[in-house]
């Protein structure tokens, strides 16, 4: 097949290192990608003020997919106001490219709480508290008012729920858990709950469960094996996937796909972890999460055989070396050796 055109946004901290590793593994698996690097993130912003211009966004739209390392300034770096890069770059890409599904699979590593578990969190990725509804009145006075709403549309909830049902239906267990807080967030909770009930009628084989998000945090730690597919809103999904990453062996293993399943533009693939500026350049970042995100990218682009081959190599490598500190190069080489 023609080589896919990939925009690579290495970004900040360890982002570029882990992206390089993933691209090396893909090349070693025999997939030729036509890659173009985009210099975006904290360093770029500090240099010339660009977060994500309309021209750059238009250019990114023409690619088949985006591979992203990590975006974000170092903790305590006061030169960049909070949210500048998160809202202006990462969330802008998710929203403007209509990447409405954040698909986050977890495979419990040996020795982790979730050892042997295999579940996926489907996080709504364009609405909820991330939509930016709200504002400030009487800023910085004793009477300041800050509101931050949560936007939940029937359209947005339904397309996310439908994706989750289709996914659950394609899996052996066919089990779907809605996670929300319907006992307190009664307006949005009701919309999510009713939508799940309605879409469920089209998927008779899928067993449906519901957990409040606080209880889900307990179950995630105490018995993660209960989960197969979880569907949840943007903020709950953000929090729950960090927890899931931790119980499954660490966020160094957690991959994600920001998907536009309608394929009206490129989808974006990135590890769940952040820029980890504290270990930048030390060569010790675990590239596994990014390599696994690249596997999701290859699958989505139809490079099915290579995706399966790399996926198996990653799984074998992780289970053999779980818990052993290794350098980025060691992990990359070990995975490549398993490809031949
Ligand atoms: C994630 C990250 C982002 C989010 C941040 C960096 C804006 O935590 O991808 O989970 O909150 O979605
Ligand atoms: Mn997060």
Coordinates of C-alpha atoms and ligand atoms in Angstrom, one line a residue:
X1 CA 0.0 0.0 0.0
X2 CA 1.0 3.6 -0.5
X3 CA 3.1 5.0 2.4
X4 CA 1.0 6.8 4.9
X5 CA 1.8 10.5 5.5
X6 CA 2.4 11.1 9.2
X7 CA 2.8 14.4 11.0
X8 CA 5.1 13.9 14.0
X9 CA 4.7 16.4 16.8
X10 CA 7.4 15.4 19.3
X11 CA 6.5 18.2 21.6
X12 CA 8.1 18.8 24.9
X13 CA 10.3 17.0 27.5
X14 CA 10.6 13.3 26.7
X15 CA 8.1 13.6 23.8
X16 CA 10.6 13.7 20.9
X17 CA 12.7 10.8 22.4
X18 CA 9.7 8.5 22.7
X19 CA 8.5 9.4 19.2
X20 CA 11.9 8.7 17.7
X21 CA 11.8 5.3 19.3
X22 CA 8.3 4.5 18.0
X23 CA 9.3 5.5 14.4
X24 CA 12.4 3.3 14.6
X25 CA 10.3 0.3 15.6
X26 CA 7.8 1.0 12.8
X27 CA 10.6 1.2 10.3
X28 CA 12.1 -2.0 11.6
X29 CA 8.8 -3.7 11.1
X30 CA 9.0 -2.9 7.4
X31 CA 6.4 -0.1 7.3
X32 CA 7.5 2.9 5.2
X33 CA 6.0 6.0 6.5
X34 CA 6.3 9.4 4.9
X35 CA 6.9 11.6 8.1
X36 CA 7.0 15.3 8.5
X37 CA 8.1 16.8 11.8
X38 CA 6.2 19.8 13.3
X39 CA 8.0 21.9 15.9
X40 CA 5.2 22.7 18.3
X41 CA 5.0 22.9 22.1
X42 CA 6.6 24.9 24.9
X43 CA 10.0 25.5 23.3
X44 CA 8.4 26.7 20.1
X45 CA 6.0 29.0 22.0
X46 CA 8.9 30.5 23.9
X47 CA 10.9 31.1 20.8
X48 CA 8.3 32.8 18.5
X49 CA 5.0 32.8 20.3
X50 CA 3.3 30.2 18.0
X51 CA 1.0 27.8 19.8
X52 CA -0.9 26.5 16.7
X53 CA -1.6 28.8 13.9
X54 CA -4.5 28.4 11.4
X55 CA -1.9 27.7 8.7
X56 CA -0.2 24.9 10.7
X57 CA -3.6 23.4 11.6
X58 CA -4.6 23.5 7.9
X59 CA -1.4 21.7 7.0
X60 CA -1.9 19.1 9.7
X61 CA -5.3 18.3 8.3
X62 CA -3.8 17.0 5.1
X63 CA -2.0 14.1 6.8
X64 CA -3.2 10.6 7.3
X65 CA -2.4 10.6 11.0
X66 CA -0.6 12.6 13.7
X67 CA 1.9 11.0 16.2
X68 CA 2.3 13.1 19.2
X69 CA 4.8 12.8 22.0
X70 CA 3.9 15.1 24.9
X71 CA 2.8 18.7 25.2
X72 CA 3.3 20.9 28.3
X73 CA 5.8 23.2 30.1
X74 CA 7.9 22.0 33.0
X75 CA 6.1 22.2 36.3
X76 CA 6.9 25.6 37.9
X77 CA 7.8 27.2 34.5
X78 CA 5.9 30.5 35.0
X79 CA 6.8 31.9 31.5
X80 CA 3.8 30.1 30.0
X81 CA 0.4 30.8 31.5
X82 CA -1.4 27.6 32.5
X83 CA -3.6 26.2 29.7
X84 CA -1.8 28.0 26.9
X85 CA -0.5 24.9 25.3
X86 CA -3.1 22.4 26.7
X87 CA -6.0 24.4 25.4
X88 CA -4.3 26.1 22.5
X89 CA -2.6 23.1 21.0
X90 CA -3.6 19.7 22.4
X91 CA -7.3 20.4 22.9
X92 CA -7.5 22.5 19.8
X93 CA -6.3 19.6 17.8
X94 CA -8.8 17.3 19.5
X95 CA -11.6 19.7 19.0
X96 CA -10.9 21.1 15.5
X97 CA -10.0 17.7 14.0
X98 CA -13.2 16.3 15.7
X99 CA -11.3 13.6 17.4
X100 CA -14.3 12.7 19.5
X101 CA -13.1 9.4 20.8
X102 CA -10.2 9.0 23.2
X103 CA -9.6 5.3 23.0
X104 CA -7.3 4.1 25.9
X105 CA -6.5 0.4 26.2
X106 CA -4.9 -1.1 29.3
X107 CA -3.1 -4.4 29.6
X108 CA -2.2 -5.2 33.2
X109 CA 1.6 -5.8 33.4
X110 CA 3.0 -8.7 35.3
X111 CA 3.3 -7.7 39.0
X112 CA 0.8 -4.9 38.7
X113 CA -2.6 -4.7 40.5
X114 CA -4.3 -5.3 37.1
X115 CA -2.0 -8.2 36.1
X116 CA -3.7 -10.2 33.3
X117 CA -6.6 -7.6 32.9
X118 CA -7.4 -6.2 29.5
X119 CA -9.8 -3.4 29.3
X120 CA -10.4 -0.2 27.3
X121 CA -11.6 3.2 28.5
X122 CA -13.6 5.1 25.8
X123 CA -13.4 8.8 26.9
X124 CA -15.5 11.4 25.2
X125 CA -13.0 13.8 23.8
X126 CA -14.6 17.0 22.5
X127 CA -17.2 18.1 25.2
X128 CA -17.8 18.0 28.9
X129 CA -15.8 20.3 31.2
X130 CA -13.1 20.5 28.6
X131 CA -15.4 22.5 26.2
X132 CA -14.4 25.7 27.9
X133 CA -17.8 26.9 28.9
X134 CA -17.8 29.5 31.6
X135 CA -15.9 32.6 32.5
X136 CA -14.9 35.0 35.2
X137 CA -16.5 38.2 36.6
X138 CA -14.9 40.7 38.9
X139 CA -11.5 39.1 38.3
X140 CA -9.1 39.3 41.2
X141 CA -11.5 41.1 43.6
X142 CA -13.0 39.7 46.8
X143 CA -16.2 39.2 44.7
X144 CA -14.7 37.2 41.9
X145 CA -17.0 34.7 40.3
X146 CA -15.7 31.8 38.3
X147 CA -17.9 29.4 36.4
X148 CA -16.8 26.3 34.5
X149 CA -19.6 24.4 32.9
X150 CA -19.8 21.0 31.3
X151 CA -21.2 20.7 27.8
X152 CA -23.0 17.4 27.0
X153 CA -24.9 17.2 23.7
X154 CA -27.1 14.4 22.7
X155 CA -25.1 14.2 19.4
X156 CA -21.7 14.1 21.2
X157 CA -22.8 11.7 23.9
X158 CA -24.5 9.4 21.4
X159 CA -21.6 9.1 19.0
X160 CA -19.3 8.3 21.8
X161 CA -21.7 5.7 23.4
X162 CA -22.3 4.1 20.0
X163 CA -18.5 3.7 19.5
X164 CA -18.2 2.1 22.9
X165 CA -21.1 -0.3 22.2
X166 CA -19.6 -1.3 18.8
X167 CA -16.2 -1.9 20.5
X168 CA -17.7 -3.9 23.3
X169 CA -19.7 -6.0 20.8
X170 CA -16.5 -6.8 18.9
X171 CA -14.9 -8.2 22.1
X172 CA -15.2 -11.6 23.7
X173 CA -16.8 -10.5 26.9
X174 CA -19.2 -7.9 25.4
X175 CA -19.4 -6.0 28.6
X176 CA -19.8 -2.2 28.8
X177 CA -19.7 0.0 32.0
X178 CA -21.0 3.5 32.0
X179 CA -19.0 5.6 34.5
X180 CA -20.6 8.9 35.6
X181 CA -21.9 10.6 38.7
X182 CA -25.6 10.4 38.0
X183 CA -26.6 10.8 41.6
X184 CA -25.2 14.4 41.7
X185 CA -24.7 15.5 38.1
X186 CA -28.3 14.8 37.4
X187 CA -28.7 16.7 34.1
X188 CA -25.7 15.4 32.3
X189 CA -25.9 12.1 34.1
X190 CA -29.4 11.6 32.9
X191 CA -28.4 12.3 29.3
X192 CA -25.6 9.8 29.4
X193 CA -27.7 7.2 31.2
X194 CA -30.7 7.5 28.8
X195 CA -28.4 7.5 25.8
X196 CA -26.8 4.3 27.0
X197 CA -30.2 2.6 27.5
X198 CA -31.4 3.6 24.1
X199 CA -28.3 2.6 22.2
X200 CA -28.2 -0.7 24.2
X201 CA -31.4 -1.8 22.4
X202 CA -29.3 -2.1 19.2
X203 CA -26.7 -4.3 20.9
X204 CA -28.6 -7.0 22.6
X205 CA -25.5 -9.2 23.2
X206 CA -23.7 -6.4 25.2
X207 CA -24.2 -6.6 28.9
X208 CA -24.4 -3.1 30.4
X209 CA -23.3 -2.0 33.8
X210 CA -23.1 1.4 35.6
X211 CA -20.6 2.7 38.2
X212 CA -20.5 6.0 39.9
X213 CA -17.0 7.5 39.2
X214 CA -16.0 7.4 42.9
X215 CA -16.9 3.8 43.2
X216 CA -15.2 3.1 39.9
X217 CA -11.9 4.3 41.4
X218 CA -12.3 1.8 44.2
X219 CA -13.1 -1.1 41.8
X220 CA -10.3 0.0 39.5
X221 CA -7.9 -0.6 42.4
X222 CA -9.6 -3.6 44.1
X223 CA -10.9 -5.6 41.2
X224 CA -10.0 -4.2 37.8
X225 CA -10.9 -7.5 36.2
X226 CA -14.6 -6.5 36.3
X227 CA -14.0 -4.1 33.4
X228 CA -14.0 -4.8 29.7
X229 CA -15.1 -1.5 28.0
X230 CA -15.7 1.6 30.0
X231 CA -17.5 4.6 28.5
X232 CA -17.3 8.0 30.3
X233 CA -17.2 11.7 29.8
X234 CA -14.1 13.8 29.2
X235 CA -13.0 14.7 32.7
X236 CA -13.9 11.4 34.4
X237 CA -12.1 9.7 31.5
X238 CA -9.0 11.8 32.0
X239 CA -8.8 11.0 35.7
X240 CA -9.8 7.3 35.4
X241 CA -7.2 6.6 32.7
X242 CA -4.4 8.0 34.9
X243 CA -5.6 5.6 37.7
X244 CA -6.0 2.8 35.2
X245 CA -2.4 3.4 33.9
X246 CA -1.1 3.3 37.5
X247 CA -2.9 0.0 38.4
X248 CA -1.9 -1.6 35.1
X249 CA 1.8 -1.1 35.7
X250 CA 2.5 2.6 35.2
X251 CA 1.6 5.3 32.7
X252 CA 4.8 4.4 30.8
X253 CA 2.7 1.6 29.3
X254 CA -0.5 3.5 28.6
X255 CA -1.3 4.2 25.0
X256 CA -4.1 6.3 23.5
X257 CA -5.8 7.0 20.2
X258 CA -7.6 10.3 19.6
X259 CA -9.9 9.1 16.9
X260 CA -12.1 10.7 14.3
X261 CA -13.9 7.4 13.4
X262 CA -15.7 9.2 10.6
X263 CA -12.3 9.8 9.0
X264 CA -13.1 13.4 8.0
X265 CA -9.5 14.2 9.0
X266 CA -6.4 12.7 10.6
X267 CA -6.6 10.9 13.9
X268 CA -3.9 11.5 16.5
X269 CA -2.0 9.0 18.5
X270 CA -0.2 9.8 21.8
X271 CA 0.9 8.2 25.0
X272 CA -1.2 8.9 28.1
X273 CA 1.8 10.2 30.0
X274 CA 3.1 13.8 30.0
X275 CA 6.3 15.5 29.1
X276 CA 8.3 14.4 32.2
X277 CA 10.7 17.3 31.9
X278 CA 12.6 15.9 34.9
X279 CA 14.0 13.0 32.9
X280 CA 14.3 14.8 29.5
X281 CA 17.4 14.0 27.6
X282 CA 18.6 11.3 30.1
X283 CA 17.7 8.5 27.8
X284 CA 15.6 6.7 30.4
X285 CA 12.1 7.4 29.3
X286 CA 10.1 4.3 28.7
X287 CA 9.0 4.5 25.0
X288 CA 6.5 1.6 25.4
X289 CA 3.4 3.8 25.6
X290 CA 4.3 5.6 22.5
X291 CA 5.2 2.5 20.6
X292 CA 1.8 1.0 21.6
X293 CA 0.2 4.2 20.5
X294 CA 2.0 3.8 17.2
X295 CA 0.5 0.3 17.0
X296 CA -3.0 1.8 17.4
X297 CA -2.1 4.2 14.6
X298 CA -0.9 1.4 12.2
X299 CA -4.1 -0.5 12.9
X300 CA -6.2 2.5 12.2
X301 CA -4.4 3.1 9.0
X302 CA -4.8 -0.5 7.9
X303 CA -1.2 -1.7 8.4
X304 CA -2.8 -4.6 10.2
X305 CA 0.0 -7.2 10.0
X306 CA 2.7 -4.8 11.1
X307 CA 0.5 -3.6 13.9
X308 CA 0.0 -7.2 15.1
X309 CA 3.7 -8.0 14.9
X310 CA 4.8 -4.9 16.9
X311 CA 1.9 -5.4 19.4
X312 CA 3.1 -8.9 20.1
X313 CA 6.7 -7.8 20.4
X314 CA 5.7 -5.1 22.9
X315 CA 3.6 -7.5 24.9
X316 CA 6.4 -10.1 25.1
X317 CA 9.0 -7.5 25.9
X318 CA 6.9 -5.9 28.7
X319 CA 6.1 -9.2 30.3
X320 CA 9.6 -10.3 30.3
X321 CA 11.1 -7.1 31.7
X322 CA 8.2 -5.8 33.9
X323 CA 9.6 -3.6 36.6
X324 CA 13.3 -3.7 35.3
X325 CA 14.6 -0.2 34.7
X326 CA 16.0 0.1 31.2
X327 CA 17.1 2.9 29.0
X328 CA 15.0 4.1 26.0
X329 CA 17.5 2.6 23.6
X330 CA 17.5 -0.8 25.4
X331 CA 13.7 -1.0 25.3
X332 CA 13.6 0.0 21.6
X333 CA 16.3 -2.5 20.6
X334 CA 14.7 -5.3 22.6
X335 CA 11.4 -4.7 20.8
X336 CA 13.0 -4.5 17.4
X337 CA 14.9 -7.8 18.1
X338 CA 11.6 -9.5 18.6
X339 CA 10.3 -8.4 15.2
X340 CA 12.7 -10.6 13.1
Ligands
LIG1 C1 -4.4 13.7 28.8 C2 -3.8 14.9 29.4 C3 -4.5 16.1 28.8 C4 -5.9 16.1 29.2 C5 -3.9 17.5 29.3 C6 -2.4 17.6 29.0 C7 -4.6 18.7 28.7 O1 -3.8 14.9 30.7 O2 -4.3 13.5 27.5 O3 -5.0 12.9 29.5 O4 -6.3 16.5 30.3 O5 -6.7 15.5 28.4
LIG2 MN1 -4.7 13.0 31.5

